């Protein structure tokens, strides 16, 4: 049977592939240290788990509206208003099976054939694939490393054509932890307004900020630009609920209504039990202190990770101010030989590192930058330090480039 040509347009997720391979090796008894995970290592708060039990006991196990329970969307609107001073109505919010489905739905809703979405590099692995699945064209732009690869007004202006429909900004960013300032976001808004395109702001890591930074959703800075801004968020990262699958999209009514229509013919509603538990979580402001405590732990891990990475002379990194990832520059060793084996790209680097030192990292190729690897710090400090020691030993066994 001949399969759709669509399959040849998209690539497997590098992050999932690495996590699966590391898990397989661990299951075989190997002492693997995995920096590949893209999820918090803390458990879902007990309060949320109890709410799920309550939902099942009360029989909240039936279909809900495709766009999600009204009371859940109201709770999301209330939380957003409390955090950022901007209020969405319930018909401007959709609840989907994770933030990933929100993004998939928005591209399916927004794009006609060959219309373009501007994506800054490095990018989350699924952005370009979802654009291609909607028959759109991803247009990549790369900022300067000295500016944390941030998208600037000049870069954005230069990439816009008559086929540009949207630009996506991940703030804070996966894979490099960059965080945009209010001034930088306002400058991007001016370009978006001038060209009347949509800015999709992926804010899933909103609560993971370091160095005393404060996060503001982009729409709170330009509420008058509401029809040109779309916010993506969810429960996965903030509440350690990655497997529960609940994401939110915030945007104008027309977009949300059409996204709901698409979702009604794919997955229909997101899990009803997850919706109920998420409703209870969003209502419980006492969880805020727990979230802050966990963020402080991630910041401590980041600091210890950076201090230890500084001892690895062959590698450098982008200092993350948010999320929970370190983006490491491996260009100084690429092209060299490891025990007679030539290492020319990030995928081969990651494969040989896992084979030889039992350390899992994510190749930068999946994020559009083949001279880098991504390392998460969602694991105990002892494992972080041991993993870096193994990486140090690995790169010191490289012969010079030829």
PDB file of C-alpha atoms in Angstrom, residues 165-312:
ATOM      1  CA  UNK A 165       0.441  34.528   7.981  1.00  0.00           C
ATOM      2  CA  UNK A 166       2.078  34.292  11.399  1.00  0.00           C
ATOM      3  CA  UNK A 167       5.201  34.328  13.522  1.00  0.00           C
ATOM      4  CA  UNK A 168       5.722  32.141  16.579  1.00  0.00           C
ATOM      5  CA  UNK A 169       7.659  33.160  19.679  1.00  0.00           C
ATOM      6  CA  UNK A 170       8.432  30.736  22.513  1.00  0.00           C
ATOM      7  CA  UNK A 171       8.890  32.725  25.714  1.00  0.00           C
ATOM      8  CA  UNK A 172      10.623  31.410  27.821  1.00  0.00           C
ATOM      9  CA  UNK A 173      12.206  29.287  25.147  1.00  0.00           C
ATOM     10  CA  UNK A 174      12.803  25.600  24.623  1.00  0.00           C
ATOM     11  CA  UNK A 175      15.648  24.692  23.900  1.00  0.00           C
ATOM     12  CA  UNK A 176      17.824  27.599  25.033  1.00  0.00           C
ATOM     13  CA  UNK A 177      15.975  29.292  27.901  1.00  0.00           C
ATOM     14  CA  UNK A 178      15.915  32.770  26.380  1.00  0.00           C
ATOM     15  CA  UNK A 179      13.426  35.232  27.863  1.00  0.00           C
ATOM     16  CA  UNK A 180      12.206  38.340  26.046  1.00  0.00           C
ATOM     17  CA  UNK A 181      12.015  41.682  27.843  1.00  0.00           C
ATOM     18  CA  UNK A 182       8.898  43.859  27.747  1.00  0.00           C
ATOM     19  CA  UNK A 183      10.699  46.293  25.451  1.00  0.00           C
ATOM     20  CA  UNK A 184      11.621  43.506  23.028  1.00  0.00           C
ATOM     21  CA  UNK A 185       8.063  42.167  22.942  1.00  0.00           C
ATOM     22  CA  UNK A 186       6.593  45.620  22.359  1.00  0.00           C
ATOM     23  CA  UNK A 187       8.983  46.142  19.440  1.00  0.00           C
ATOM     24  CA  UNK A 188       7.829  42.871  17.851  1.00  0.00           C
ATOM     25  CA  UNK A 189       4.207  43.910  18.357  1.00  0.00           C
ATOM     26  CA  UNK A 190       4.810  47.034  16.282  1.00  0.00           C
ATOM     27  CA  UNK A 191       5.932  44.913  13.331  1.00  0.00           C
ATOM     28  CA  UNK A 192       3.002  42.541  13.756  1.00  0.00           C
ATOM     29  CA  UNK A 193       0.598  45.482  13.800  1.00  0.00           C
ATOM     30  CA  UNK A 194       2.188  47.083  10.748  1.00  0.00           C
ATOM     31  CA  UNK A 195       1.896  43.938   8.626  1.00  0.00           C
ATOM     32  CA  UNK A 196      -1.353  42.642  10.173  1.00  0.00           C
ATOM     33  CA  UNK A 197      -0.076  39.136  10.866  1.00  0.00           C
ATOM     34  CA  UNK A 198      -0.677  36.860  13.855  1.00  0.00           C
ATOM     35  CA  UNK A 199       1.907  36.501  16.614  1.00  0.00           C
ATOM     36  CA  UNK A 200       1.575  33.130  18.335  1.00  0.00           C
ATOM     37  CA  UNK A 201       3.102  33.360  21.803  1.00  0.00           C
ATOM     38  CA  UNK A 202       3.924  29.950  23.280  1.00  0.00           C
ATOM     39  CA  UNK A 203       4.072  30.661  27.016  1.00  0.00           C
ATOM     40  CA  UNK A 204       4.072  27.105  28.367  1.00  0.00           C
ATOM     41  CA  UNK A 205       7.200  27.808  30.487  1.00  0.00           C
ATOM     42  CA  UNK A 206       5.804  31.052  31.948  1.00  0.00           C
ATOM     43  CA  UNK A 207       6.445  30.087  35.590  1.00  0.00           C
ATOM     44  CA  UNK A 208      10.020  28.885  35.048  1.00  0.00           C
ATOM     45  CA  UNK A 209      12.004  32.106  35.418  1.00  0.00           C
ATOM     46  CA  UNK A 210      15.363  32.718  37.076  1.00  0.00           C
ATOM     47  CA  UNK A 211      17.562  35.642  38.106  1.00  0.00           C
ATOM     48  CA  UNK A 212      14.603  37.552  39.615  1.00  0.00           C
ATOM     49  CA  UNK A 213      12.979  38.013  36.212  1.00  0.00           C
ATOM     50  CA  UNK A 214       9.258  38.686  36.018  1.00  0.00           C
ATOM     51  CA  UNK A 215       7.143  37.308  33.203  1.00  0.00           C
ATOM     52  CA  UNK A 216       4.396  39.241  31.442  1.00  0.00           C
ATOM     53  CA  UNK A 217       2.198  37.725  28.794  1.00  0.00           C
ATOM     54  CA  UNK A 218       2.577  39.653  25.562  1.00  0.00           C
ATOM     55  CA  UNK A 219      -1.133  40.459  25.410  1.00  0.00           C
ATOM     56  CA  UNK A 220      -0.938  42.302  28.734  1.00  0.00           C
ATOM     57  CA  UNK A 221       1.524  44.711  27.074  1.00  0.00           C
ATOM     58  CA  UNK A 222      -0.636  45.395  23.995  1.00  0.00           C
ATOM     59  CA  UNK A 223      -4.262  44.549  24.833  1.00  0.00           C
ATOM     60  CA  UNK A 224      -5.368  46.696  21.895  1.00  0.00           C
ATOM     61  CA  UNK A 225      -3.635  44.198  19.580  1.00  0.00           C
ATOM     62  CA  UNK A 226      -5.800  41.330  20.780  1.00  0.00           C
ATOM     63  CA  UNK A 227      -6.866  40.176  17.305  1.00  0.00           C
ATOM     64  CA  UNK A 228      -3.217  39.824  16.239  1.00  0.00           C
ATOM     65  CA  UNK A 229      -2.073  37.864  19.288  1.00  0.00           C
ATOM     66  CA  UNK A 230      -2.683  34.219  20.184  1.00  0.00           C
ATOM     67  CA  UNK A 231      -1.525  32.738  23.492  1.00  0.00           C
ATOM     68  CA  UNK A 232      -0.628  29.082  24.039  1.00  0.00           C
ATOM     69  CA  UNK A 233      -0.348  27.675  27.541  1.00  0.00           C
ATOM     70  CA  UNK A 234      -1.256  24.606  29.557  1.00  0.00           C
ATOM     71  CA  UNK A 235      -1.028  22.493  32.668  1.00  0.00           C
ATOM     72  CA  UNK A 236       1.892  20.241  31.693  1.00  0.00           C
ATOM     73  CA  UNK A 237       4.951  22.144  32.890  1.00  0.00           C
ATOM     74  CA  UNK A 238       3.658  24.397  35.673  1.00  0.00           C
ATOM     75  CA  UNK A 239       1.679  21.678  37.429  1.00  0.00           C
ATOM     76  CA  UNK A 240       3.858  18.660  36.481  1.00  0.00           C
ATOM     77  CA  UNK A 241       0.993  17.200  34.443  1.00  0.00           C
ATOM     78  CA  UNK A 242       2.725  16.290  31.172  1.00  0.00           C
ATOM     79  CA  UNK A 243       0.908  12.971  30.811  1.00  0.00           C
ATOM     80  CA  UNK A 244      -2.505  14.378  31.707  1.00  0.00           C
ATOM     81  CA  UNK A 245      -2.678  16.305  28.384  1.00  0.00           C
ATOM     82  CA  UNK A 246      -4.407  19.643  28.905  1.00  0.00           C
ATOM     83  CA  UNK A 247      -3.456  22.801  27.029  1.00  0.00           C
ATOM     84  CA  UNK A 248      -5.151  26.143  26.473  1.00  0.00           C
ATOM     85  CA  UNK A 249      -5.408  28.474  23.511  1.00  0.00           C
ATOM     86  CA  UNK A 250      -6.399  32.106  24.083  1.00  0.00           C
ATOM     87  CA  UNK A 251      -7.432  34.183  21.077  1.00  0.00           C
ATOM     88  CA  UNK A 252     -10.242  35.918  19.255  1.00  0.00           C
ATOM     89  CA  UNK A 253     -13.652  34.244  19.068  1.00  0.00           C
ATOM     90  CA  UNK A 254     -13.482  33.422  15.371  1.00  0.00           C
ATOM     91  CA  UNK A 255     -10.172  31.593  15.716  1.00  0.00           C
ATOM     92  CA  UNK A 256     -11.322  29.679  18.789  1.00  0.00           C
ATOM     93  CA  UNK A 257     -14.656  28.679  17.223  1.00  0.00           C
ATOM     94  CA  UNK A 258     -12.933  27.272  14.147  1.00  0.00           C
ATOM     95  CA  UNK A 259     -10.268  25.511  16.206  1.00  0.00           C
ATOM     96  CA  UNK A 260     -13.077  23.902  18.192  1.00  0.00           C
ATOM     97  CA  UNK A 261     -14.698  22.776  14.937  1.00  0.00           C
ATOM     98  CA  UNK A 262     -11.463  21.102  13.824  1.00  0.00           C
ATOM     99  CA  UNK A 263     -10.937  19.524  17.238  1.00  0.00           C
ATOM    100  CA  UNK A 264     -14.503  18.174  17.243  1.00  0.00           C
ATOM    101  CA  UNK A 265     -13.616  16.082  14.181  1.00  0.00           C
ATOM    102  CA  UNK A 266     -10.238  14.836  15.465  1.00  0.00           C
ATOM    103  CA  UNK A 267     -10.037  14.110  19.192  1.00  0.00           C
ATOM    104  CA  UNK A 268     -13.251  15.811  20.306  1.00  0.00           C
ATOM    105  CA  UNK A 269     -12.874  16.997  23.916  1.00  0.00           C
ATOM    106  CA  UNK A 270      -9.762  16.576  26.018  1.00  0.00           C
ATOM    107  CA  UNK A 271      -9.937  14.018  28.828  1.00  0.00           C
ATOM    108  CA  UNK A 272     -12.915  14.854  31.061  1.00  0.00           C
ATOM    109  CA  UNK A 273     -11.161  13.721  34.255  1.00  0.00           C
ATOM    110  CA  UNK A 274      -8.124  15.853  33.428  1.00  0.00           C
ATOM    111  CA  UNK A 275     -10.424  18.800  32.768  1.00  0.00           C
ATOM    112  CA  UNK A 276     -12.048  18.472  36.174  1.00  0.00           C
ATOM    113  CA  UNK A 277      -8.706  18.086  37.986  1.00  0.00           C
ATOM    114  CA  UNK A 278      -7.299  21.076  36.082  1.00  0.00           C
ATOM    115  CA  UNK A 279     -10.336  23.156  37.030  1.00  0.00           C
ATOM    116  CA  UNK A 280      -9.665  22.419  40.699  1.00  0.00           C
ATOM    117  CA  UNK A 281      -5.942  23.166  40.269  1.00  0.00           C
ATOM    118  CA  UNK A 282      -6.557  26.542  38.640  1.00  0.00           C
ATOM    119  CA  UNK A 283      -8.936  27.502  41.435  1.00  0.00           C
ATOM    120  CA  UNK A 284      -6.458  26.579  44.169  1.00  0.00           C
ATOM    121  CA  UNK A 285      -4.175  29.577  44.689  1.00  0.00           C
ATOM    122  CA  UNK A 286      -2.366  27.696  47.484  1.00  0.00           C
ATOM    123  CA  UNK A 287      -0.508  25.777  44.778  1.00  0.00           C
ATOM    124  CA  UNK A 288       1.318  28.989  43.810  1.00  0.00           C
ATOM    125  CA  UNK A 289       3.811  28.653  46.667  1.00  0.00           C
ATOM    126  CA  UNK A 290       4.548  25.036  45.698  1.00  0.00           C
ATOM    127  CA  UNK A 291       5.201  26.115  42.104  1.00  0.00           C
ATOM    128  CA  UNK A 292       7.575  28.868  43.289  1.00  0.00           C
ATOM    129  CA  UNK A 293       9.430  26.450  45.567  1.00  0.00           C
ATOM    130  CA  UNK A 294       9.947  24.032  42.691  1.00  0.00           C
ATOM    131  CA  UNK A 295      11.176  26.830  40.443  1.00  0.00           C
ATOM    132  CA  UNK A 296      13.748  27.780  43.078  1.00  0.00           C
ATOM    133  CA  UNK A 297      15.015  24.203  43.057  1.00  0.00           C
ATOM    134  CA  UNK A 298      15.391  24.332  39.274  1.00  0.00           C
ATOM    135  CA  UNK A 299      17.329  27.575  39.575  1.00  0.00           C
ATOM    136  CA  UNK A 300      19.683  25.990  42.123  1.00  0.00           C
ATOM    137  CA  UNK A 301      20.199  23.042  39.783  1.00  0.00           C
ATOM    138  CA  UNK A 302      20.852  25.389  36.875  1.00  0.00           C
ATOM    139  CA  UNK A 303      23.481  27.293  38.855  1.00  0.00           C
ATOM    140  CA  UNK A 304      25.301  24.105  39.861  1.00  0.00           C
ATOM    141  CA  UNK A 305      25.065  22.798  36.317  1.00  0.00           C
ATOM    142  CA  UNK A 306      26.582  25.971  34.853  1.00  0.00           C
ATOM    143  CA  UNK A 307      29.391  26.019  37.409  1.00  0.00           C
ATOM    144  CA  UNK A 308      30.282  22.431  36.520  1.00  0.00           C
ATOM    145  CA  UNK A 309      29.953  23.016  32.769  1.00  0.00           C
ATOM    146  CA  UNK A 310      32.442  25.874  33.060  1.00  0.00           C
ATOM    147  CA  UNK A 311      35.089  23.225  33.780  1.00  0.00           C
ATOM    148  CA  UNK A 312      34.509  21.584  30.384  1.00  0.00           C
TER     149      UNK A 312
END
